[in-house]
Amino acid sequence: MTRILLVEDEEKLARFVELELTHEGYQVEKAFDGRTGLDMAEKGGFDLLLLDIMLPGLNGLEVLRRLRKSKQTPVIMLTARDAVMDKVTGLDMGADDYVTKPFSIEELLARIRAALRKQTVQKKEDSLLSCADLTVDVSRHRVTRGSKEIELTGREFSLLQFFMENKTIVLSRDQLLEKVWGYDYMGETNVVDVYVRYLRGKIDEGFEPKLLQTVRGVGYVLRDDA
Ligand code: CA
């Protein structure tokens, strides 16, 4: 079920919107001030936020600014008529859309559907990486080459994901260590070579073309030469 957080201090308006959205099949939770709204939004689990700008405590723009440090939940701002600056600032700060008060419920519903659709498309794009016939579904933690499913360990998966995200870019051992192992590695840098070998054995052995290639004296690159 799609969960919407409504942050709006005008309680009558909030109840009306809640009623209409519930009627449309959305699950709605309400906050009447900015601070509470931000807390709830940061805990997560919402598919969309409807965020009023003029709020007690933190105003809507401030809620948005702080929220965007950790969450990319779609946000539709509810703005007062003619508050052009608020709209511009809101969009600049990462709001997805805005609706001007007073709004019709039909308009609000249309904006909500549009924002949720956009979100679904983005999620799909974000989670599917590919190079030739090699595909990594990040959200499902699934790797396939052609029609064959490939089992990777956690570290191998992280390494492959990083190669996929930087397809065609030559990556040095140091870069790989820092990004995939995530610390100033003090031991042998050949840990990268070892894992690249493991990974090759799984994604390239028995397949053509070979995707994970060595660039002598520099590092490794994932690319499709075919
Ligand atoms: Ca208000």
Coordinates of C-alpha atoms and ligand atoms in Angstrom, one line a residue:
M1 CA 0.0 0.0 0.0
T2 CA 1.3 3.5 -0.9
R3 CA 2.0 5.5 2.2
I4 CA 1.8 9.3 2.2
L5 CA 2.9 11.6 4.9
L6 CA 0.9 14.9 5.0
V7 CA 2.6 17.7 6.9
E8 CA 0.0 20.5 7.2
D9 CA -0.8 22.7 10.2
E10 CA -4.3 23.6 9.0
E11 CA -6.1 20.7 10.6
K12 CA -9.3 21.1 8.7
L13 CA -7.5 21.0 5.4
A14 CA -5.4 18.1 6.6
R15 CA -8.4 16.1 7.6
F16 CA -10.1 16.8 4.2
V17 CA -7.0 15.7 2.2
E18 CA -6.6 12.6 4.4
L19 CA -10.2 11.6 3.8
E20 CA -9.9 12.0 0.1
L21 CA -6.6 10.2 -0.2
T22 CA -7.8 7.4 2.0
H23 CA -10.8 7.1 -0.2
E24 CA -8.4 6.7 -3.2
G25 CA -6.7 3.8 -1.5
Y26 CA -3.6 5.6 0.0
Q27 CA -2.5 5.1 3.5
V28 CA -2.1 8.6 5.1
E29 CA -0.3 9.8 8.2
K30 CA -0.4 13.4 9.4
A31 CA 2.0 15.8 11.2
F32 CA 0.8 19.3 12.1
D33 CA 4.2 20.9 12.6
G34 CA 7.6 20.8 10.8
R35 CA 9.6 19.2 13.5
T36 CA 7.3 16.2 13.8
G37 CA 7.0 16.0 10.1
L38 CA 10.7 15.8 9.6
D39 CA 11.1 13.2 12.4
M40 CA 8.5 11.0 10.8
A41 CA 9.9 11.5 7.2
E42 CA 13.4 10.6 8.4
K43 CA 12.3 7.4 9.9
G44 CA 11.2 6.5 6.4
G45 CA 8.7 4.1 5.0
F46 CA 6.8 6.8 3.1
D47 CA 6.4 6.7 -0.7
L48 CA 5.6 10.4 -0.8
L49 CA 5.4 13.6 1.3
L50 CA 2.9 16.4 0.9
L51 CA 4.6 19.3 2.6
D52 CA 3.1 22.6 3.5
I53 CA 5.5 25.6 3.5
M54 CA 4.1 27.8 6.2
L55 CA 4.4 25.5 9.3
P56 CA 5.0 26.1 12.9
G57 CA 8.4 25.0 14.3
L58 CA 10.4 24.3 11.1
N59 CA 9.0 25.7 7.9
G60 CA 8.4 23.4 5.0
L61 CA 11.5 24.5 3.1
E62 CA 13.7 23.8 6.1
V63 CA 12.1 20.4 6.5
L64 CA 12.9 19.7 2.9
R65 CA 16.4 20.9 3.1
R66 CA 17.2 18.7 6.1
L67 CA 15.3 15.7 4.8
R68 CA 17.3 15.7 1.5
K69 CA 20.5 15.1 3.4
S70 CA 19.4 11.5 4.0
K71 CA 16.2 10.7 2.0
Q72 CA 15.1 11.1 -1.6
T73 CA 11.4 10.4 -0.9
P74 CA 9.4 12.4 -3.5
V75 CA 8.0 15.6 -2.1
I76 CA 5.1 17.8 -3.3
M77 CA 5.1 21.2 -1.7
L78 CA 1.8 22.9 -0.8
T79 CA 2.4 26.6 -1.4
A80 CA 0.3 29.7 -0.9
R81 CA -0.9 31.4 -4.0
D82 CA 1.6 33.8 -5.6
A83 CA 4.5 32.6 -3.4
V84 CA 6.7 32.3 -6.5
M85 CA 10.0 32.5 -4.5
D86 CA 8.8 29.6 -2.3
K87 CA 8.1 27.5 -5.4
V88 CA 11.5 28.2 -6.9
T89 CA 13.4 27.6 -3.7
G90 CA 11.4 24.4 -3.1
L91 CA 12.2 23.0 -6.5
D92 CA 15.9 24.1 -6.2
M93 CA 16.1 22.2 -2.9
G94 CA 14.8 19.0 -4.3
A95 CA 11.0 19.2 -4.2
D96 CA 9.5 17.1 -7.1
D97 CA 6.5 19.3 -7.6
Y98 CA 4.2 21.8 -6.0
V99 CA 0.5 22.5 -5.7
T100 CA -0.8 26.0 -5.1
K101 CA -3.5 26.5 -2.5
P102 CA -6.4 26.5 -2.8
F103 CA -6.2 23.3 -4.9
S104 CA -8.8 20.9 -6.2
I105 CA -8.5 17.4 -4.9
E106 CA -8.4 16.2 -8.6
E107 CA -5.3 18.3 -9.2
L108 CA -3.6 17.0 -6.1
L109 CA -4.4 13.4 -7.0
A110 CA -3.0 13.9 -10.5
R111 CA 0.2 15.4 -9.1
I112 CA 0.6 12.5 -6.6
R113 CA 0.1 9.9 -9.3
A114 CA 2.7 11.7 -11.5
A115 CA 5.3 11.9 -8.7
L116 CA 4.8 8.2 -7.8
R117 CA 5.2 7.1 -11.4
K118 CA 8.4 9.1 -11.8
Q119 CA 9.7 7.4 -8.6
T120 CA 8.9 3.9 -9.9
V121 CA 10.7 4.5 -13.2
Q122 CA 13.8 5.9 -11.4
K123 CA 14.0 3.0 -9.0
K124 CA 14.0 0.5 -11.9
E125 CA 16.7 2.4 -13.7
D126 CA 18.8 2.7 -10.6
S127 CA 18.7 -0.9 -9.7
L128 CA 19.5 -2.5 -13.1
L129 CA 23.1 -2.3 -14.4
S130 CA 24.3 -4.0 -17.5
C131 CA 27.3 -4.6 -19.7
A132 CA 26.8 -6.7 -22.8
D133 CA 24.7 -9.6 -21.6
L134 CA 25.9 -9.3 -18.0
T135 CA 23.2 -7.8 -15.7
V136 CA 23.3 -6.8 -12.1
D137 CA 20.0 -6.2 -10.3
V138 CA 21.2 -4.2 -7.3
S139 CA 18.0 -4.2 -5.3
R140 CA 17.5 -8.0 -5.7
H141 CA 21.2 -8.7 -5.4
R142 CA 21.0 -10.8 -8.5
V143 CA 23.6 -11.3 -11.3
T144 CA 23.0 -13.0 -14.6
R145 CA 25.1 -13.5 -17.7
G146 CA 22.9 -14.4 -20.7
S147 CA 20.4 -16.7 -19.2
K148 CA 22.8 -18.1 -16.5
E149 CA 22.4 -17.0 -12.9
I150 CA 25.7 -16.2 -11.2
E151 CA 26.3 -16.6 -7.5
L152 CA 28.6 -14.0 -5.9
T153 CA 29.9 -13.4 -2.4
G154 CA 29.1 -10.0 -0.8
R155 CA 32.6 -8.6 -1.6
E156 CA 32.5 -9.9 -5.2
F157 CA 29.1 -8.4 -5.6
S158 CA 30.3 -5.0 -4.3
L159 CA 33.3 -5.1 -6.6
L160 CA 31.2 -6.0 -9.6
Q161 CA 28.7 -3.3 -8.8
F162 CA 31.5 -0.7 -8.6
F163 CA 32.9 -1.8 -12.0
M164 CA 29.4 -1.7 -13.5
E165 CA 28.8 1.8 -12.1
N166 CA 32.0 2.9 -13.7
K167 CA 31.8 1.0 -16.9
T168 CA 34.5 1.7 -19.5
I169 CA 36.5 3.7 -16.9
V170 CA 39.9 2.2 -16.0
L171 CA 40.1 1.8 -12.2
S172 CA 43.3 1.6 -10.2
R173 CA 43.9 -0.9 -7.4
D174 CA 43.9 2.0 -5.0
Q175 CA 40.6 3.3 -6.2
L176 CA 39.1 -0.2 -5.9
L177 CA 40.5 -0.7 -2.5
E178 CA 39.1 2.6 -1.2
K179 CA 35.7 2.3 -2.8
V180 CA 35.0 -1.4 -2.4
W181 CA 36.9 -2.3 0.8
G182 CA 36.2 1.2 2.2
Y183 CA 39.2 1.8 4.4
D184 CA 42.9 2.7 4.1
Y185 CA 44.0 -0.8 3.4
M186 CA 47.3 -1.6 5.1
G187 CA 47.8 -5.1 3.9
E188 CA 48.6 -6.5 0.5
T189 CA 47.2 -4.6 -2.4
N190 CA 47.0 -7.8 -4.3
V191 CA 43.7 -8.5 -2.5
V192 CA 42.2 -6.6 -5.4
D193 CA 43.9 -8.9 -7.9
V194 CA 42.7 -11.9 -6.0
Y195 CA 39.1 -10.8 -6.1
V196 CA 39.3 -9.7 -9.7
R197 CA 40.4 -13.2 -10.4
Y198 CA 37.5 -14.7 -8.4
L199 CA 35.1 -12.4 -10.2
R200 CA 36.5 -13.2 -13.7
G201 CA 36.1 -16.9 -13.0
K202 CA 32.4 -16.3 -12.4
I203 CA 31.4 -13.7 -14.9
D204 CA 33.8 -14.2 -17.8
E205 CA 34.9 -17.9 -17.8
G206 CA 33.0 -19.7 -20.5
F207 CA 31.6 -16.5 -21.9
E208 CA 32.6 -14.2 -24.8
P209 CA 33.5 -11.4 -24.9
K210 CA 35.6 -11.1 -21.8
L211 CA 34.3 -8.0 -20.0
L212 CA 36.7 -7.6 -17.0
Q213 CA 40.0 -6.6 -18.6
T214 CA 43.5 -5.8 -17.3
V215 CA 45.1 -2.5 -18.3
R216 CA 48.8 -3.2 -17.7
G217 CA 50.4 -0.8 -15.2
V218 CA 47.1 0.9 -14.4
G219 CA 44.4 -1.3 -13.2
Y220 CA 41.2 -2.9 -14.4
V221 CA 38.2 -1.9 -16.5
L222 CA 34.8 -3.4 -17.3
R223 CA 33.9 -2.9 -20.9
D224 CA 32.3 -4.6 -23.8
D225 CA 34.8 -4.6 -26.7
A226 CA 32.5 -6.4 -29.1
Ligands
CA1 CA 0.3 26.3 6.8

